[in-house]
Amino acid sequence: MKNLFKKFSKTGILVIGDLMIDQYIWGKVRRISPEAPVPVVEVTEEEMLLGGAANVANNVLSLGGKVFITGAIGMDDKGKILINKLEEKGFGTDGIIMDENRSTTVKTRVIAHNQQVVRFDREVKSDIGKSTVSSILDYVRSSLHEIKGIIISDYCKGLITKTLIKKLIELTESKVFIAVDPKTGHFDYYKGVDLITPNIGEASFGAGIDIKDDETLAAAGEILLKKLQCKAVIITRGDEGMTLFEKNGHITSIPTCAREVYEVSGAGDTVIAALTLSHSAGAELKEAADIANHAAGVVVGKLGTAVATQQEILKSMKECKPL
Ligand SMILES: Nc1ncnc2c1ncn2[C@@H]1O[C@H](COP(=O)(O)OP(=O)(O)OP(=O)(O)O)[C@@H](O)[C@H]1O
Ligand SMILES: [Mg+2]
């Protein structure tokens, strides 16, 4: 494992997808508003974190990978904040395209006494235009000689289009491993990529089968493999871990380890990051899936949108008691 981890820093991974800001506003509630039957939150603290594809990139970085990132933001203050946050962490931002037709995607959660009071989203979800597609492809072309893997982080906010994926596949000529973290609704875009990592709901939708037991799970995996003509499908199953379906017919289920769970959101970002980095650095898919399962387990054991490190993965592997 340590030999594999050593290769991470030389393994270039390009993350392409819907960049977001996850904004958190914390406060206290002492009264109900006289204006409407809603709580009045007295704000005590505020924070902005990298979200969506930017969180995937952050996960690759935390695992020690060499990250390239591309996506679109609006010409607005939140876009500038996102760029600053990326620069603070040491990411290059040449691939971040400012698009005058978009606004930067921001999800704001208001939390009082450990409970989410409301979430509001600011976003433009229409598909990116031709000029943004071509700027993104220019960036991919310029970094191609340095990358071994591409992660497509699709949150259905308009960055990932059918044309963009088709052009990416043409451009990389099967020399770069392409993995997609999909969202319901775009499954016909993903044909010809190497691997996808849907959760149960997304896999059910993509395969047109309601997954409710091992049989329907296996059927959905097979259908997705055939439909998308990819090398592998990993269906993530929350606290039940994940199942890897390979083109050669092998099916491998990986259980999670017993642990305290604090926050499950963001686990999918960690899975695609750890999996693509490990496989691109030379690990077999099974081994890469196992590493990804541990990395996601580490992350659900932390509060907030979190990332995992190599040390935490090694520790999890040592201590794991499969459920
Ligand atoms: N309760 C849990 N205990 C341990 N591991 C978990 C738990 N929930 C999720 N995981 C880990 O995270 C992985 C991804 O979780 P899940 O299947 O919920 O993905 P997802 O729905 O895409 O998540 P996200 O909310 O980030 O989009 C799982 O395969 C597993 O490795
Ligand atoms: Mg997900």
Coordinates of C-alpha atoms in Angstrom, one line a residue, residues 35-176:
E35 CA -43.4 38.7 10.7
A36 CA -44.0 35.0 9.8
P37 CA -44.1 31.7 11.7
V38 CA -40.4 31.1 11.2
P39 CA -37.4 31.1 13.6
V40 CA -35.1 34.1 13.8
V41 CA -31.5 32.9 13.6
E42 CA -29.0 35.1 15.3
V43 CA -25.9 34.5 13.2
T44 CA -22.7 33.6 15.2
E45 CA -20.4 32.2 12.5
E46 CA -20.1 31.8 8.7
E47 CA -17.9 29.6 6.5
M48 CA -17.5 28.9 2.8
L49 CA -16.1 25.6 1.7
L50 CA -15.2 24.1 -1.7
G51 CA -18.2 22.0 -2.9
G52 CA -19.2 19.8 -5.8
A53 CA -16.4 19.2 -8.3
A54 CA -14.2 21.5 -6.2
N55 CA -14.7 19.2 -3.2
V56 CA -13.7 16.2 -5.4
A57 CA -10.5 18.0 -6.3
N58 CA -9.9 18.8 -2.6
N59 CA -10.3 15.1 -1.9
V60 CA -7.7 14.1 -4.5
L61 CA -5.4 16.8 -3.1
S62 CA -5.8 15.5 0.5
L63 CA -4.9 12.0 -0.7
G64 CA -1.7 13.3 -2.1
G65 CA -2.5 13.4 -5.8
K66 CA -1.5 15.9 -8.4
V67 CA -4.6 17.8 -9.3
F68 CA -5.8 19.7 -12.3
I69 CA -9.2 21.3 -12.2
T70 CA -11.5 22.8 -14.8
G71 CA -15.1 24.1 -14.7
A72 CA -17.1 27.3 -14.9
I73 CA -18.1 30.0 -12.5
G74 CA -20.0 33.2 -12.9
M75 CA -18.5 36.7 -13.1
D76 CA -19.6 37.5 -9.6
D77 CA -18.2 37.9 -6.0
K78 CA -18.8 34.2 -5.1
G79 CA -16.8 33.2 -8.2
K80 CA -13.9 35.3 -6.9
I81 CA -14.2 33.7 -3.5
L82 CA -14.1 30.2 -5.1
I83 CA -11.0 31.1 -7.1
N84 CA -9.3 32.5 -3.9
K85 CA -10.2 29.3 -2.0
L86 CA -8.7 27.2 -4.7
E87 CA -5.5 29.3 -4.8
E88 CA -5.2 29.2 -1.0
K89 CA -5.0 25.4 -1.3
G90 CA -2.4 25.5 -4.0
F91 CA -4.6 24.6 -7.0
G92 CA -3.8 26.1 -10.4
T93 CA -6.8 28.1 -11.6
D94 CA -6.1 28.4 -15.3
G95 CA -8.8 25.9 -16.0
I96 CA -11.5 27.9 -14.2
I97 CA -13.6 29.6 -16.9
M98 CA -15.6 32.8 -16.0
D99 CA -18.8 32.7 -17.9
E100 CA -20.9 35.8 -18.1
N101 CA -24.1 33.8 -18.7
R102 CA -23.8 31.9 -15.4
S103 CA -23.8 32.6 -11.7
T104 CA -21.5 30.7 -9.4
T105 CA -23.3 27.9 -7.8
V106 CA -23.7 28.4 -4.0
K107 CA -25.6 26.2 -1.6
T108 CA -26.2 27.9 1.7
R109 CA -27.2 26.0 4.8
V110 CA -28.4 27.8 7.9
I111 CA -27.8 25.7 11.0
A112 CA -29.0 26.4 14.5
H113 CA -28.4 24.1 17.5
N114 CA -27.0 21.4 15.2
Q115 CA -30.1 21.4 13.1
Q116 CA -30.4 22.6 9.5
V117 CA -33.1 25.3 9.5
V118 CA -33.2 26.0 5.8
R119 CA -31.0 25.6 2.7
F120 CA -31.1 28.0 -0.2
D121 CA -29.5 27.4 -3.6
R122 CA -28.2 30.1 -6.0
E123 CA -27.4 28.6 -9.4
V124 CA -28.0 28.8 -13.2
K125 CA -28.6 25.2 -14.4
S126 CA -28.7 25.7 -18.1
D127 CA -26.0 23.9 -20.3
I128 CA -22.8 25.8 -20.8
G129 CA -22.4 27.5 -24.2
K130 CA -20.1 26.7 -27.1
S131 CA -17.4 29.1 -26.1
T132 CA -17.1 27.7 -22.5
V133 CA -17.1 24.2 -23.9
S134 CA -14.2 25.1 -26.2
S135 CA -12.3 26.9 -23.4
I136 CA -12.6 23.8 -21.2
L137 CA -11.4 21.5 -24.0
D138 CA -8.5 23.9 -24.6
Y139 CA -7.5 23.5 -21.0
V140 CA -7.8 19.7 -21.1
R141 CA -5.7 19.6 -24.3
S142 CA -3.0 21.7 -22.6
S143 CA -2.8 19.5 -19.5
L144 CA -3.3 16.1 -21.3
H145 CA 0.4 15.2 -21.2
E146 CA 0.4 15.5 -17.4
I147 CA -2.7 13.5 -16.6
K148 CA -3.4 9.8 -16.1
G149 CA -7.0 10.0 -15.0
I150 CA -10.0 12.2 -15.5
I151 CA -12.9 12.6 -13.0
I152 CA -16.2 13.9 -14.3
S153 CA -18.1 15.2 -11.3
D154 CA -21.6 15.7 -12.6
Y155 CA -24.1 17.5 -10.4
C156 CA -26.4 18.3 -13.3
K157 CA -25.7 22.1 -13.0
G158 CA -24.9 22.4 -16.7
L159 CA -21.2 21.9 -17.0
I160 CA -21.4 18.3 -18.1
T161 CA -23.0 18.0 -21.6
K162 CA -23.2 15.1 -24.0
T163 CA -21.0 17.0 -26.5
L164 CA -18.4 17.7 -23.8
I165 CA -18.1 14.1 -22.8
K166 CA -18.0 12.9 -26.4
K167 CA -15.2 15.4 -27.2
L168 CA -13.3 14.4 -24.0
I169 CA -13.4 10.7 -25.1
E170 CA -12.1 11.7 -28.6
L171 CA -9.4 13.9 -27.2
T172 CA -8.0 11.3 -24.8
E173 CA -8.0 8.5 -27.3
S174 CA -8.4 5.8 -24.6
K175 CA -5.0 6.8 -23.1
V176 CA -6.5 8.3 -20.0

